[in-house]
Tab-separated table of C-alpha atoms in Angstrom:
chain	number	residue	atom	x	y	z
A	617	UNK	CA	125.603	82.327	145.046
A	618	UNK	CA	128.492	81.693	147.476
A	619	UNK	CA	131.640	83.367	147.991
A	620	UNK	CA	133.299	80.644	147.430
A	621	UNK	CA	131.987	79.295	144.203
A	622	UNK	CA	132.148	82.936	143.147
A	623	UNK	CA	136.269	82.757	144.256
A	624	UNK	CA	136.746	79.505	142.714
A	625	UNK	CA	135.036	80.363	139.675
A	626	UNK	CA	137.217	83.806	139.194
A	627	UNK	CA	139.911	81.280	139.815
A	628	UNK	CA	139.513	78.434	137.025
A	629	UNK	CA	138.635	81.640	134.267
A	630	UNK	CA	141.690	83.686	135.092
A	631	UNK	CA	143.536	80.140	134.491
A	632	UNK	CA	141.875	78.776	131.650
A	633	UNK	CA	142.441	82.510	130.283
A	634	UNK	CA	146.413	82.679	131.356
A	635	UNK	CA	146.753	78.576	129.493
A	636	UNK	CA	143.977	78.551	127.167
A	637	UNK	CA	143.062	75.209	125.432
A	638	UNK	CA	143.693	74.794	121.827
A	639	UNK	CA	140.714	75.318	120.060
A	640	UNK	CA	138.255	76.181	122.673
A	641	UNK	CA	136.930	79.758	123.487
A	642	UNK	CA	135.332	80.730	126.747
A	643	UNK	CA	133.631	83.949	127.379
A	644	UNK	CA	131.306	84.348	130.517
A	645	UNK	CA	127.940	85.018	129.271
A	646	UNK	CA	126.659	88.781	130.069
A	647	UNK	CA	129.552	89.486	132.964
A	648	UNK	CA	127.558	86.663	134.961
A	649	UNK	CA	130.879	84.250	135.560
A	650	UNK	CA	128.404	81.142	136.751
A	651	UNK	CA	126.775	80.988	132.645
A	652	UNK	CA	130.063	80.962	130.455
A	653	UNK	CA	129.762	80.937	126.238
A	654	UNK	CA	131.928	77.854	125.037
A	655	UNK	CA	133.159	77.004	121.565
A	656	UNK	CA	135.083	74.453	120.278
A	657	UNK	CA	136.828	74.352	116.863
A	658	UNK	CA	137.265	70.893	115.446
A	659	UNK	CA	140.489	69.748	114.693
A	660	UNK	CA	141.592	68.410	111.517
A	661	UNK	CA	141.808	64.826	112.387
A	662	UNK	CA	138.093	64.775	113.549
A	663	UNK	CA	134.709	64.128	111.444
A	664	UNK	CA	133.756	67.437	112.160
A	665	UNK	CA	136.872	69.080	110.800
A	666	UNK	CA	136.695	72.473	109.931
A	667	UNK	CA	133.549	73.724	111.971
A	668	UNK	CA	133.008	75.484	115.121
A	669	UNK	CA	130.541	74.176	117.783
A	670	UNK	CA	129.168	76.233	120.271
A	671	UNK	CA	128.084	75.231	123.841
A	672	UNK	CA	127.207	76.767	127.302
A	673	UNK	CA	128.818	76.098	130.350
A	674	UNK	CA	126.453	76.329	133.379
A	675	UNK	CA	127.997	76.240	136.919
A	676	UNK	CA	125.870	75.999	140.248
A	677	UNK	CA	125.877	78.209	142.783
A	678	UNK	CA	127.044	75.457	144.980
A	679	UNK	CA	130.151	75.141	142.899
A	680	UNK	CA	132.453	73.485	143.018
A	681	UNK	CA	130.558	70.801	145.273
A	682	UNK	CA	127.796	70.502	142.429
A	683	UNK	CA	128.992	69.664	138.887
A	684	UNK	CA	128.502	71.800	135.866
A	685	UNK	CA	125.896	71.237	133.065
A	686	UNK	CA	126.971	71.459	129.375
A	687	UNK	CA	124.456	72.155	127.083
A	688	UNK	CA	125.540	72.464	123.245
A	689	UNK	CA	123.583	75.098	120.956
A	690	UNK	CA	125.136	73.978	117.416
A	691	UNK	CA	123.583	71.031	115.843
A	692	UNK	CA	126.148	67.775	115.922
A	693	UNK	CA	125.719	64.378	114.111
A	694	UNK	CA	127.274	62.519	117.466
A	695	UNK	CA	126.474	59.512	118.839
A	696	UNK	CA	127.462	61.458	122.475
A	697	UNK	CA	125.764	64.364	122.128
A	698	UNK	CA	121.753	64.456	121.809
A	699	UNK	CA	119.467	66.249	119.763
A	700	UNK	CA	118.947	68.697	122.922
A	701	UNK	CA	122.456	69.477	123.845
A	702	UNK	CA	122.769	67.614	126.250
A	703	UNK	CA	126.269	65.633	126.164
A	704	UNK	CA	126.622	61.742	127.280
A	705	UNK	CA	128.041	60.740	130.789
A	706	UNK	CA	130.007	57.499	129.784
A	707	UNK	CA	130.199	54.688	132.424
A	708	UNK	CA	133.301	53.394	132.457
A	709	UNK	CA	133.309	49.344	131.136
A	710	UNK	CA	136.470	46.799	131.187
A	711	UNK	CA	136.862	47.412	127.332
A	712	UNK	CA	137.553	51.158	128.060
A	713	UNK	CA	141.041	50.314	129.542
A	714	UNK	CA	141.791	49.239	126.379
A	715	UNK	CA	140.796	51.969	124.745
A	716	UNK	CA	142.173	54.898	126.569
A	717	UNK	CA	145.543	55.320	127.904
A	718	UNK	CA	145.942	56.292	131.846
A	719	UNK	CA	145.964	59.735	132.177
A	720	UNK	CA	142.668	60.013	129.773
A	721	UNK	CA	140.970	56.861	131.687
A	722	UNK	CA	141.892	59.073	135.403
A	723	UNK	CA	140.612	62.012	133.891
A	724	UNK	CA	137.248	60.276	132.317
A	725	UNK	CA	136.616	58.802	136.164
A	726	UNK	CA	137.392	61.967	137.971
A	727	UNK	CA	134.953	63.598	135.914
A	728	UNK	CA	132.463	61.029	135.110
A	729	UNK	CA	132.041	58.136	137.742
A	730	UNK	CA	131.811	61.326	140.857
A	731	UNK	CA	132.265	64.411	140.469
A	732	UNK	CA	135.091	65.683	142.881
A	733	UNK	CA	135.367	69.592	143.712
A	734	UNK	CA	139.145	69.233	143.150
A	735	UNK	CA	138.061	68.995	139.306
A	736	UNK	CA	139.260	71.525	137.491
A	737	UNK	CA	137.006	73.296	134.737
A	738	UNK	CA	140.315	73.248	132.381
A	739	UNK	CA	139.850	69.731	132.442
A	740	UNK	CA	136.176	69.183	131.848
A	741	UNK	CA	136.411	71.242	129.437
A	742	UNK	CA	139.543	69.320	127.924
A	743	UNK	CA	137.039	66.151	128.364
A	744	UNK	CA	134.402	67.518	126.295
A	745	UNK	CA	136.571	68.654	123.502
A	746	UNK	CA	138.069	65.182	123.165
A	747	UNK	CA	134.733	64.044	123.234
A	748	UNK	CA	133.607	66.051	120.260
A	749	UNK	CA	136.493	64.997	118.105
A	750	UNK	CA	136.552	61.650	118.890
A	751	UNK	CA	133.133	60.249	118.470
A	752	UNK	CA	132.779	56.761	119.653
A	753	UNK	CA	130.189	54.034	119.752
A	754	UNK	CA	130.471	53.113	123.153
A	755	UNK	CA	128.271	54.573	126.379
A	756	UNK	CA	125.627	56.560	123.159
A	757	UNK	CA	123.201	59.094	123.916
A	758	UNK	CA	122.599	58.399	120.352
A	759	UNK	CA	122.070	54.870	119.608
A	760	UNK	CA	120.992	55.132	116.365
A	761	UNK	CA	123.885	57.740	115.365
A	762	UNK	CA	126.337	55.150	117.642
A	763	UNK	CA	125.023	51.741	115.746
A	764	UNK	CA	125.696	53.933	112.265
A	765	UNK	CA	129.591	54.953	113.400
A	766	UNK	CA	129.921	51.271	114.754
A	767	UNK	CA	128.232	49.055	111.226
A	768	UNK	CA	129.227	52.291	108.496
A	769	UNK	CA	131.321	54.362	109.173
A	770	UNK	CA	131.825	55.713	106.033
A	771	UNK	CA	128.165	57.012	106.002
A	772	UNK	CA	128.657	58.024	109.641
A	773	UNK	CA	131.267	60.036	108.299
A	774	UNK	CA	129.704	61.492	105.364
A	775	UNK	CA	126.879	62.781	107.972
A	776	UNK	CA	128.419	64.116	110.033
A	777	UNK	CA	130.118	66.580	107.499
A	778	UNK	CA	127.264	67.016	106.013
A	779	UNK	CA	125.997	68.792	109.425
A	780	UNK	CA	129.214	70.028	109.740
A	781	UNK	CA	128.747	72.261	106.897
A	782	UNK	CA	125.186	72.852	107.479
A	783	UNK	CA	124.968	73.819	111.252
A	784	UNK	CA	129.207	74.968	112.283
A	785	UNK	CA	130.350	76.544	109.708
């Protein structure tokens, strides 16, 4: 453990806890600020309306010139996020400019294509929540969840609930 990833990490709580995110709860895990407690509460729009999913934030001791790991503990039907925890990296593909306007698209390649110590942890974190309630096919961790959401989505949909209820509420 540095200093410095020990500063910076003092840092990025104190503002994520002066301008907290909608929705999202962070909590370090046993006073040990590199190991935080996430949650994320749907929001109404999403397929997962209504529950609360609960992931933890791991940050190196080289931080912030190493990247943190996410790894979620509450079962999700998403085509991003795999039956380990473990959330999807997209690579970013032409039809993504379509897709995302330009402040989301800068964000998803700060984050994404290299991680940058200048990334904030308000921001992955921002990243991941729009990630949760906006399931898409592209870039899957899930194919077989990301092939349902693309060919049904109605029974994508109905699934997903369905674990909604059963594993975040």
């Amino acid at each position: 453990m540095t200093s410095t990833a020990l500063r910076r990490i003092q840092k990025e709580f104190r503002d994520i806890t002066d301008h907290p995110l909608d929705n999202l709860s962070i909590e370090p895990k046993e006073e040990n600020l590199f190991e935080w407690d996430c949650s994320i509460t749907a929001e109404s729009d999403s397929p997962y309306k209504g529950g609360t999913f609960k992931f933890t934030l791991t940050l190196p001791s080289n931080f912030p010139f190493k990247a943190p790991s996410v790894q979620f503990k509450t079962k999700i039907y998403h085509p991003g996020i795999n039956e380990d925890g473990a959330i999807c990296v997209p690579v970013l593909r032409d039809e993504v400019w379509s897709n995302v306007d330009f402040f989301r698209l800068l964000m998803l390649v700060t984050i994404f294509q290299q991680w940058k110590p200048s990334v904030t942890l308000a921001t992955v974190l921002s990243i991941i929540q729009d990630k949760l309630n906006n399931p898409s096919h592209d870039d899957p961790f899930e194919p077989d969840i990301a092939a349902l959401l693309k060919n049904d989505k109605s029974k994508f949909l109905a699934t997903a609930k369905e674990w909604t209820k059963k594993y975040a509420m």
